[in-house]
Tab-separated table of C-alpha atoms in Angstrom:
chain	number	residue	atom	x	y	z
A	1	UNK	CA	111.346	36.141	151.878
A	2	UNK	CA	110.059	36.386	155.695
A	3	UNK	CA	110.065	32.606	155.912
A	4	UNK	CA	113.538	31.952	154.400
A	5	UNK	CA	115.250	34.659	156.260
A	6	UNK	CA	113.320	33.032	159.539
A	7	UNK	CA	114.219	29.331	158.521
A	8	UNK	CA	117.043	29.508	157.000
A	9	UNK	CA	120.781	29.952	158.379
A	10	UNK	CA	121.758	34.067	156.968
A	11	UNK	CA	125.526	33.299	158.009
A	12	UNK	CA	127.614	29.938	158.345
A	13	UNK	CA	130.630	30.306	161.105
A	14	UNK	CA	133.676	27.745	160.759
A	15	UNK	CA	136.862	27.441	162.271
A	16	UNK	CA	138.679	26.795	158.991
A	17	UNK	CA	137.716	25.969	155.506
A	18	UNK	CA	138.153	22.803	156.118
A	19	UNK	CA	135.142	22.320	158.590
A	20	UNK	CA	131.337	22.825	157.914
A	21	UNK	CA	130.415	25.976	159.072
A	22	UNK	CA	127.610	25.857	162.048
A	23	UNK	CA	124.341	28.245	160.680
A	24	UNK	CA	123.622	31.684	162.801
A	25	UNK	CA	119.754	32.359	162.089
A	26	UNK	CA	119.041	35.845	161.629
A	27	UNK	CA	117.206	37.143	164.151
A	28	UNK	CA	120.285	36.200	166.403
A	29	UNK	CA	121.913	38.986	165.258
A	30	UNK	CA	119.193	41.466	165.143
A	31	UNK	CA	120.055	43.458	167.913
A	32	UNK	CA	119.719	47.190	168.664
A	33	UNK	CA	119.897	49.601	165.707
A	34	UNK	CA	120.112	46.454	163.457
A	35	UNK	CA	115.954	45.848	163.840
A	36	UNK	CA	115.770	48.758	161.628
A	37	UNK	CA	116.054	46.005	159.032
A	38	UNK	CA	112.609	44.761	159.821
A	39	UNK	CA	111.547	48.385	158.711
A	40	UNK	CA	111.456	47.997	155.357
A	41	UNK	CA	110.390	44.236	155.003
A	42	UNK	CA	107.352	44.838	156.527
A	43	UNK	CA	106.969	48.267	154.531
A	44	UNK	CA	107.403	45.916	151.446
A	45	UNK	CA	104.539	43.423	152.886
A	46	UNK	CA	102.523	47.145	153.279
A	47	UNK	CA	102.779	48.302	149.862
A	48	UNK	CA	101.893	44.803	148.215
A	49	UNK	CA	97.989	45.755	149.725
A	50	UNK	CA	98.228	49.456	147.832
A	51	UNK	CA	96.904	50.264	144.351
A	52	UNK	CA	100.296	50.431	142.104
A	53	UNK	CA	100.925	53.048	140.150
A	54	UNK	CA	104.665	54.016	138.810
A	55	UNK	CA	105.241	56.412	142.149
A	56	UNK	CA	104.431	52.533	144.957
A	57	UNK	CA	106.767	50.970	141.886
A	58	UNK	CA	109.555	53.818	142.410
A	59	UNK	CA	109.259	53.011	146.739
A	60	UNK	CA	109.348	49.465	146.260
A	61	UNK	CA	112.395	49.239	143.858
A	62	UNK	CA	114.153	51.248	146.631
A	63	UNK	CA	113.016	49.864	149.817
A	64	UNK	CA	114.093	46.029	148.236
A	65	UNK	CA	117.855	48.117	147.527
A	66	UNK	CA	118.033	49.547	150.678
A	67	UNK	CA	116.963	45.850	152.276
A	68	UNK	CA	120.034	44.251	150.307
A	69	UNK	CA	122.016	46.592	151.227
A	70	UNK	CA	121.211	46.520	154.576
A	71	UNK	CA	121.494	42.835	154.888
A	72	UNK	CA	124.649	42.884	153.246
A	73	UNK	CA	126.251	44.960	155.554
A	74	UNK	CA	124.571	43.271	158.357
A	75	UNK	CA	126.310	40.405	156.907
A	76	UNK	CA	130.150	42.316	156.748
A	77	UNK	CA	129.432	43.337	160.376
A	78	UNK	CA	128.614	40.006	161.917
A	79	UNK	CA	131.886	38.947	159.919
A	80	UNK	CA	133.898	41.436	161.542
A	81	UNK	CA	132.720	40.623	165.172
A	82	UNK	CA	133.445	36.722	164.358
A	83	UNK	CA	136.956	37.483	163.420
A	84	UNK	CA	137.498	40.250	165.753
A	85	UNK	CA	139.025	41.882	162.928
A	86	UNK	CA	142.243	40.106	162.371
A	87	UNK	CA	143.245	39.611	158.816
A	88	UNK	CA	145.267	36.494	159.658
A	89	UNK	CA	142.215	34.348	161.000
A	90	UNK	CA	141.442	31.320	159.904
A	91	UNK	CA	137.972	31.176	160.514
A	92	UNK	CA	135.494	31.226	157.856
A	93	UNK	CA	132.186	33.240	157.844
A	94	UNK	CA	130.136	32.477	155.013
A	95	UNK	CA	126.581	33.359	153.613
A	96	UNK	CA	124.329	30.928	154.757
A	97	UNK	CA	121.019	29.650	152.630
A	98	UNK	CA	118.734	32.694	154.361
A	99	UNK	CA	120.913	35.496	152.496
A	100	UNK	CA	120.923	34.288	149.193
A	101	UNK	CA	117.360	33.192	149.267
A	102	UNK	CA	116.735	36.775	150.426
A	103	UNK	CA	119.027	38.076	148.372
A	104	UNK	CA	117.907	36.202	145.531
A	105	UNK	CA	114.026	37.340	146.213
A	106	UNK	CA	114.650	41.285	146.559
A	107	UNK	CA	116.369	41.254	142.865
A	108	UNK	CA	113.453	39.798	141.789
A	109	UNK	CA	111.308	42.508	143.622
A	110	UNK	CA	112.924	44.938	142.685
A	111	UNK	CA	113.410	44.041	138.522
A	112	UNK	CA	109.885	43.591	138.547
A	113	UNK	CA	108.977	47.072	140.052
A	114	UNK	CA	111.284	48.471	137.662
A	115	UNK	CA	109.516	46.512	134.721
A	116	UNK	CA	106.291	47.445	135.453
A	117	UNK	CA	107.731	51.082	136.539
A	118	UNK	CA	108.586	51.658	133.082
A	119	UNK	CA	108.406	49.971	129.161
A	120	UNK	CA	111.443	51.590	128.055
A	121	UNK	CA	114.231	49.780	127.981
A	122	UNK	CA	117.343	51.822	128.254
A	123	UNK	CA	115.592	53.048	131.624
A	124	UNK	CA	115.295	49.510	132.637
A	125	UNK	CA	118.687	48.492	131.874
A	126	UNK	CA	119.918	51.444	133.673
A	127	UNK	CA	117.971	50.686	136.847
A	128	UNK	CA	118.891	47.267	137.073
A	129	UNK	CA	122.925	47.920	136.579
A	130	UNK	CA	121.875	50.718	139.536
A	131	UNK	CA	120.857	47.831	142.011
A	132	UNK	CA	124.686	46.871	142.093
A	133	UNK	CA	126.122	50.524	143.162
A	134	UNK	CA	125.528	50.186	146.827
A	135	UNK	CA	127.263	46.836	147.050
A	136	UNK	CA	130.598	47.739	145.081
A	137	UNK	CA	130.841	50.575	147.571
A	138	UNK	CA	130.501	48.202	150.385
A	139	UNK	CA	133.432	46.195	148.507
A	140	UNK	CA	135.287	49.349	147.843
A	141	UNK	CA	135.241	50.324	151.786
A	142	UNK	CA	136.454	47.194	153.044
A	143	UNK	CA	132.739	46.583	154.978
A	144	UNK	CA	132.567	42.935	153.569
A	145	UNK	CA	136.947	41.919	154.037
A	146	UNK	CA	136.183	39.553	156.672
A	147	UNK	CA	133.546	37.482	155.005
A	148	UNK	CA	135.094	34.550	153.548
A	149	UNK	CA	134.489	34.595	150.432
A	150	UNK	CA	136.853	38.047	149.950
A	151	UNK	CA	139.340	35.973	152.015
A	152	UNK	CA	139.664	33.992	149.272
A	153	UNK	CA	139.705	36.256	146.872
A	154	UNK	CA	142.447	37.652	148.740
A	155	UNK	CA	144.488	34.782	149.133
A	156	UNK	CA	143.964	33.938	145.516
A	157	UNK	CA	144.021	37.749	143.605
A	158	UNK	CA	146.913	37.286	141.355
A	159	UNK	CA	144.661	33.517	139.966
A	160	UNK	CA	141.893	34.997	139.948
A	161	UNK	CA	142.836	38.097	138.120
A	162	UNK	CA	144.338	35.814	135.580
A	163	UNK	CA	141.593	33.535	135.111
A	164	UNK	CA	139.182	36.564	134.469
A	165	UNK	CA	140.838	37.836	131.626
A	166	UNK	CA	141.587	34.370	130.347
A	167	UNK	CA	137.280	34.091	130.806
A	168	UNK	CA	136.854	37.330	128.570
A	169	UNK	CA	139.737	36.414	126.551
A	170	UNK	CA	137.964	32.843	125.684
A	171	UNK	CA	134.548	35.310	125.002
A	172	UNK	CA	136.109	37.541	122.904
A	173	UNK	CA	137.772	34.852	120.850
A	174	UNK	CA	134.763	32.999	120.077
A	175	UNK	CA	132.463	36.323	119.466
A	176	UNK	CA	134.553	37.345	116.814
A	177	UNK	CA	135.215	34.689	114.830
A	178	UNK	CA	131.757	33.789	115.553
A	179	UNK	CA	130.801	37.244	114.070
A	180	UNK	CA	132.641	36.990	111.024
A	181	UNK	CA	131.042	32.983	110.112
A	182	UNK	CA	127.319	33.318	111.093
A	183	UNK	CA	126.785	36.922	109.514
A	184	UNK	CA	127.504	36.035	106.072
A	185	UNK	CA	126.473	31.990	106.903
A	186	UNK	CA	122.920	33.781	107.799
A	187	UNK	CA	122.563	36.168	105.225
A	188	UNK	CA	123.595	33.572	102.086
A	189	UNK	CA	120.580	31.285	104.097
A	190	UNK	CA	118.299	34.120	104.300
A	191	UNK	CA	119.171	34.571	99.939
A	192	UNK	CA	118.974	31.490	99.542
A	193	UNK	CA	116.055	29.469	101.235
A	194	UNK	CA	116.783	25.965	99.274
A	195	UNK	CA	120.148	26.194	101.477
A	196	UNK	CA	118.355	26.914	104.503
A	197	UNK	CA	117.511	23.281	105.568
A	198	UNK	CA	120.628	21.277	105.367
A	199	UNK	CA	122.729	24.205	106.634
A	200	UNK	CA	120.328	24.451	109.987
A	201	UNK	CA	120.400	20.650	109.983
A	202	UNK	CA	124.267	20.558	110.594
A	203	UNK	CA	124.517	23.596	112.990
A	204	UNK	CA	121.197	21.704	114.974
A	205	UNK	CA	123.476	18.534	115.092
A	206	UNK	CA	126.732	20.314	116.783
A	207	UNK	CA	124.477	22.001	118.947
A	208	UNK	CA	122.554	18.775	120.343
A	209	UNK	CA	126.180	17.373	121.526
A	210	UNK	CA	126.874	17.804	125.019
A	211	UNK	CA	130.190	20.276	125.601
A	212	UNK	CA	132.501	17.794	127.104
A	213	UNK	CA	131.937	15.418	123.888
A	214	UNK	CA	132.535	18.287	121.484
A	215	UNK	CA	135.500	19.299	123.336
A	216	UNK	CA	136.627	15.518	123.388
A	217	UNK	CA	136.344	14.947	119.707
A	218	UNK	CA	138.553	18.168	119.192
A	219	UNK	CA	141.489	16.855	121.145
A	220	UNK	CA	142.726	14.391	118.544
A	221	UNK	CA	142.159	16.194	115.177
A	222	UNK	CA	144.065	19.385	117.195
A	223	UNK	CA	146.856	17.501	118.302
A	224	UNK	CA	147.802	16.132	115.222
A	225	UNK	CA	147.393	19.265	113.291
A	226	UNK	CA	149.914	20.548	115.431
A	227	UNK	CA	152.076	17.698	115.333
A	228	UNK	CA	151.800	17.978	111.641
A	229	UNK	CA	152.024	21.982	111.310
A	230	UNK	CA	154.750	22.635	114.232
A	231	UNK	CA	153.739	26.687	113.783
A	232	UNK	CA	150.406	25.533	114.869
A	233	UNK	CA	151.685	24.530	117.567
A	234	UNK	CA	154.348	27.410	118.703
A	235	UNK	CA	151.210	29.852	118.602
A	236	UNK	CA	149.214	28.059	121.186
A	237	UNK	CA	146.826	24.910	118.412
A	238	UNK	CA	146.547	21.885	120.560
A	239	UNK	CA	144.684	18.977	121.523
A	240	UNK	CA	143.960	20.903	124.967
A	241	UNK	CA	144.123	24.505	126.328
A	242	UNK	CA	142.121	27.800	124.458
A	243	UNK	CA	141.879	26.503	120.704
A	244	UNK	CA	139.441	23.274	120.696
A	245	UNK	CA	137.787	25.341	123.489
A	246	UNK	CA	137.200	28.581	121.082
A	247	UNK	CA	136.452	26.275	118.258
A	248	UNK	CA	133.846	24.443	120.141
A	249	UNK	CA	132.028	27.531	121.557
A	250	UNK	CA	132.190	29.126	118.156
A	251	UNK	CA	130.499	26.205	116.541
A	252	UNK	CA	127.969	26.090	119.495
A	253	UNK	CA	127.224	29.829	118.182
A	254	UNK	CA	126.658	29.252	115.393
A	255	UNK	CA	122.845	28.394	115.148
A	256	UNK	CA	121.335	30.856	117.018
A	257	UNK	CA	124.012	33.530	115.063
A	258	UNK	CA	122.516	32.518	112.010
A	259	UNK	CA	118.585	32.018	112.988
A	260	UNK	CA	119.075	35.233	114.560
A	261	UNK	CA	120.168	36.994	111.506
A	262	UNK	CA	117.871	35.066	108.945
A	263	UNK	CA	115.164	36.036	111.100
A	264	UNK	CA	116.765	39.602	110.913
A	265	UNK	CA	116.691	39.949	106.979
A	266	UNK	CA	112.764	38.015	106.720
A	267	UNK	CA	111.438	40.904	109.028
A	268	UNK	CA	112.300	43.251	106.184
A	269	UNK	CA	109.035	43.963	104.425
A	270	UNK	CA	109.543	42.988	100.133
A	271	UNK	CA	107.828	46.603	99.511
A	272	UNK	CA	110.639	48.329	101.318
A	273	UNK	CA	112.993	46.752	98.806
A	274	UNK	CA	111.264	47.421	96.027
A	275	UNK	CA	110.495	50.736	97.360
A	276	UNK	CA	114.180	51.294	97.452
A	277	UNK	CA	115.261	49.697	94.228
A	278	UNK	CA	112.580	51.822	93.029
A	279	UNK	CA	114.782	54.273	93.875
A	280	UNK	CA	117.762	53.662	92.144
A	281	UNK	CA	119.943	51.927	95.060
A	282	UNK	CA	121.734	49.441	94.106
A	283	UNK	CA	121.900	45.762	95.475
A	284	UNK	CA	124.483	46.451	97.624
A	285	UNK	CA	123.039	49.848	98.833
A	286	UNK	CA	119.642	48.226	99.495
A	287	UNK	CA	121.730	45.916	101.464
A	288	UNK	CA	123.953	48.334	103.574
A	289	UNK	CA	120.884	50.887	103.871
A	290	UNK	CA	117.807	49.141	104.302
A	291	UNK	CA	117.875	45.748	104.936
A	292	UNK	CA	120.762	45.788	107.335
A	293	UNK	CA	119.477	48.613	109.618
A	294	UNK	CA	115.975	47.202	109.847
A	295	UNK	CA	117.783	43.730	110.463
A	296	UNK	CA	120.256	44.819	113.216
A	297	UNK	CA	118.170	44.949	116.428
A	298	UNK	CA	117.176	41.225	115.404
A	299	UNK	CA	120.636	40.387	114.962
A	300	UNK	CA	122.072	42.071	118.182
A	301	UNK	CA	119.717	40.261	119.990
A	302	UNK	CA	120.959	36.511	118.721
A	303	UNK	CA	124.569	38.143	119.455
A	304	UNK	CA	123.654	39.291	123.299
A	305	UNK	CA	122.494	35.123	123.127
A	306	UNK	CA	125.684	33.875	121.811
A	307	UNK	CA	127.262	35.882	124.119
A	308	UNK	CA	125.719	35.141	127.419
A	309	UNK	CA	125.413	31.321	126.409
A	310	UNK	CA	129.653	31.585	125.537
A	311	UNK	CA	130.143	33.134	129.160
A	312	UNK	CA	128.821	30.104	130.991
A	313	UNK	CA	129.687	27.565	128.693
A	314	UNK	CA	133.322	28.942	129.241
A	315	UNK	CA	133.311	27.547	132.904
A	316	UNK	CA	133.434	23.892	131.380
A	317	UNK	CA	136.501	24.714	128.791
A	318	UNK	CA	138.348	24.574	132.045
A	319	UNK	CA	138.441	21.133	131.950
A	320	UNK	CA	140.621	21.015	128.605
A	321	UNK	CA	142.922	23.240	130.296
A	322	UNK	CA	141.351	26.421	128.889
A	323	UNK	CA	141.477	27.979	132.161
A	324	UNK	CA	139.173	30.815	132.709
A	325	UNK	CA	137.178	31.203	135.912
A	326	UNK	CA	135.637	27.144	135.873
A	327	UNK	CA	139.319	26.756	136.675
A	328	UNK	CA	138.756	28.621	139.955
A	329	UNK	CA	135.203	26.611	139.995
A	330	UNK	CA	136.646	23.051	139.556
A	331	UNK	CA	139.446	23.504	142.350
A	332	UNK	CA	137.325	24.763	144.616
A	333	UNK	CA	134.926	21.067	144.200
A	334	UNK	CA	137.836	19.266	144.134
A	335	UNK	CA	138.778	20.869	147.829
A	336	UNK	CA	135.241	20.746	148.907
A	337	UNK	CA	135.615	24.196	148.905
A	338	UNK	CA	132.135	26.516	148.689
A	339	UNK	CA	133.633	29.982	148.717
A	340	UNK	CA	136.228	28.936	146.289
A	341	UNK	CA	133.440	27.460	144.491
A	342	UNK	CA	131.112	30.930	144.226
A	343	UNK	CA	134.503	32.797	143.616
A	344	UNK	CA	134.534	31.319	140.264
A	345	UNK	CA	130.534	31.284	139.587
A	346	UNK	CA	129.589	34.979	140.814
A	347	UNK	CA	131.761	36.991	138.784
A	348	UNK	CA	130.492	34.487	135.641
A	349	UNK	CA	126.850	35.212	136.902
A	350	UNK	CA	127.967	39.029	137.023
A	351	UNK	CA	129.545	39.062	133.683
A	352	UNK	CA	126.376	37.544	131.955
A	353	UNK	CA	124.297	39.650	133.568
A	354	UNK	CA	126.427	42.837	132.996
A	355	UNK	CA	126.626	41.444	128.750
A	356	UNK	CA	123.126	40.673	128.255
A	357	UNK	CA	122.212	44.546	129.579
A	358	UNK	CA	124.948	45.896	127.230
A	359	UNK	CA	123.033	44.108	124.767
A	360	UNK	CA	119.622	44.778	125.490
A	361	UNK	CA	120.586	48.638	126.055
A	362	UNK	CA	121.663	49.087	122.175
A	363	UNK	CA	118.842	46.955	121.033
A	364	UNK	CA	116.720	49.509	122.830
A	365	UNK	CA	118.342	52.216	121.496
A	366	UNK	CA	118.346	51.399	117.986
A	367	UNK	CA	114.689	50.223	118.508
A	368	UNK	CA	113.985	53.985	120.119
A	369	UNK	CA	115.871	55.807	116.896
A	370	UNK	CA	114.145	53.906	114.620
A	371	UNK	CA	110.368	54.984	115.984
């Protein structure tokens, strides 16, 4: 972290967007009250010398929070002074390569002091979604307006807004339907083994074929279904836009749906069943009762996969006219555009992060009731 925040440019200053930004190293602007920031690096090199135990953990998860904090304010501030505060500038301050490497480093200090801190896993969850607090309230109070990449934002709010619920609309439409195919696909494999083979065979084949293929063989059978079925058509089925999109990600779910949840039903032990049967339940109330509440961390945890993989593979259904936030993405490499660029990528990082600890934190907690 020392040697990329040394090496590396922590800010990029450009006239315009239209001109490569020139790199300001960080020690240029380390000046005064802002060497405090060296404080707790070298209290981080410190405590890797100390015997850990969960208190050095505790101190090292918040040093590494209070160190990206600190640099991302450091960050807002240098922004500010560039502009001189005026709203209408066109100059572009940007994170260079030093901040996100740093960046990038202290969230993986401080996730693995909170690992080894603690094994439960509702406490990690919650300690990870804490690391974010600090830098939504930097948001919040305007600290970070001047870098460019809230210019942006600012100049493109009403897009953006739209493409981010068009992103969770695209992820919603493809869990459910997902949902409601690979659960009972899964559980007819897991009843019936013979069927497991040729059915895995089939979902392995759709998911071996790259996106933009899938997506391309969709277009024709779409269009003429609406061509054929004009109501298809009126309620949004076409060759391009959400529908081959949603159909392609929901048939890209499908495998690991249905390993997941044929994995799910095997981990229930056959003297359980009988145990139950035994007494007097029913095939449908072993089924409800046992089998799919010993099944259901296994299959929330092939769901939180589905999931995350549907969130980035959303960013390419932009180029079928999906939208979504790879619509934001694409413009902004068609412009040659960077900010424009991580405008559409780090709210999809965020999002995928954000779903897989949802995920994890029921797993956890139907893992904790059941012990």
């Amino acid at each position: 972290m020392i040697a990329a925040g040394a090496g590396l440019a922590f800010i990029t200053h450009a006239p315009n967007r239209l001109i490569s930004g020139q790199g300001i190293p960080l020690y240029s602007l380390l000046q005064g009250p802002t060497m405090l920031l060296l404080v707790p690096v070298f209290a981080l090199l410190m405590l890797s010398f100390v015997s850990p135990d969960w208190r050095v953990y505790l101190l090292i998860m918040l040093l590494a929070e209070l160190l990206l904090t600190a640099q991302t304010a450091l960050a807002g501030h240098a922004a500010l002074v560039l502009t001189g505060g005026d709203e209408d500038s066109l100059a572009r301050i940007s994170f260079g390569g030093g901040f996100w490497a740093c960046g990038a480093l202290l969230l993986l200090i401080a996730s693995d002091a909170i690992s080894r801190m603690t094994s439960n896993h509702s406490w990690r969850v919650l300690l990870n979604l804490q690391l974010a607090i600090p830098i939504v309230l930097l948001l919040v109070n305007g600290q970070l307006s001047q870098l460019s990449l809230l210019k942006e934002y600012d100049n493109r709010s009403d897009v953006f807004d739209d493409a981010l619920w068009q992103h969770l609309g695209i992820l919603l439409g493809t869990l459910i339907p997902a949902i409601l195919i690979g659960l009972p696909l899964g559980v007819f494999c897991a009843r019936r083994p013979r069927w497991q083979p040729p059915i895995l065979s089939v979902l392995n084949i759709i998911q071996t074929l790259p996106s933009i293929a899938l997506f391309g063989l969709l277009l024709a059978p779409l269009a003429g279904l609406a061509k054929a079925v004009p109501w298809l058509g009126e309620h949004g089925v076409s060759g391009i836009g959400a529908a081959p999109a949603i159909i392609a990600l929901v048939l890209y779910s499908l495998l690991p749906l249905v390993r997941s949840v044929i994995a799910g039903m095997n981990s229930v032990a056959p003297g359980v069943i009988e145990s139950a049967t035994g007494m007097g339940l029913s095939r449908i109330q072993v089924f409800c009762k046992v089998q799919v509440p010993i099944a259901l961390p296994v299959i929330l945890s092939g769901i939180r996969i589905v999931a995350v993989q549907t969130v980035g593979m959303a960013m390419v259904a932009a180029l079928i006219g999906a939208g979504g936030l790879g619509a934001i993405m694409f413009q902004g490499l068609l412009s040659s555009a960077l900010d424009l660029v991580l405008l559409g990528v780090i709210p999809v990082v965020l999002m995928a992060a954000v779903v897989d600890g949802v995920f994890k934190f029921l797993v956890s907690i139907l893992e904790t009731s059941r012990t």
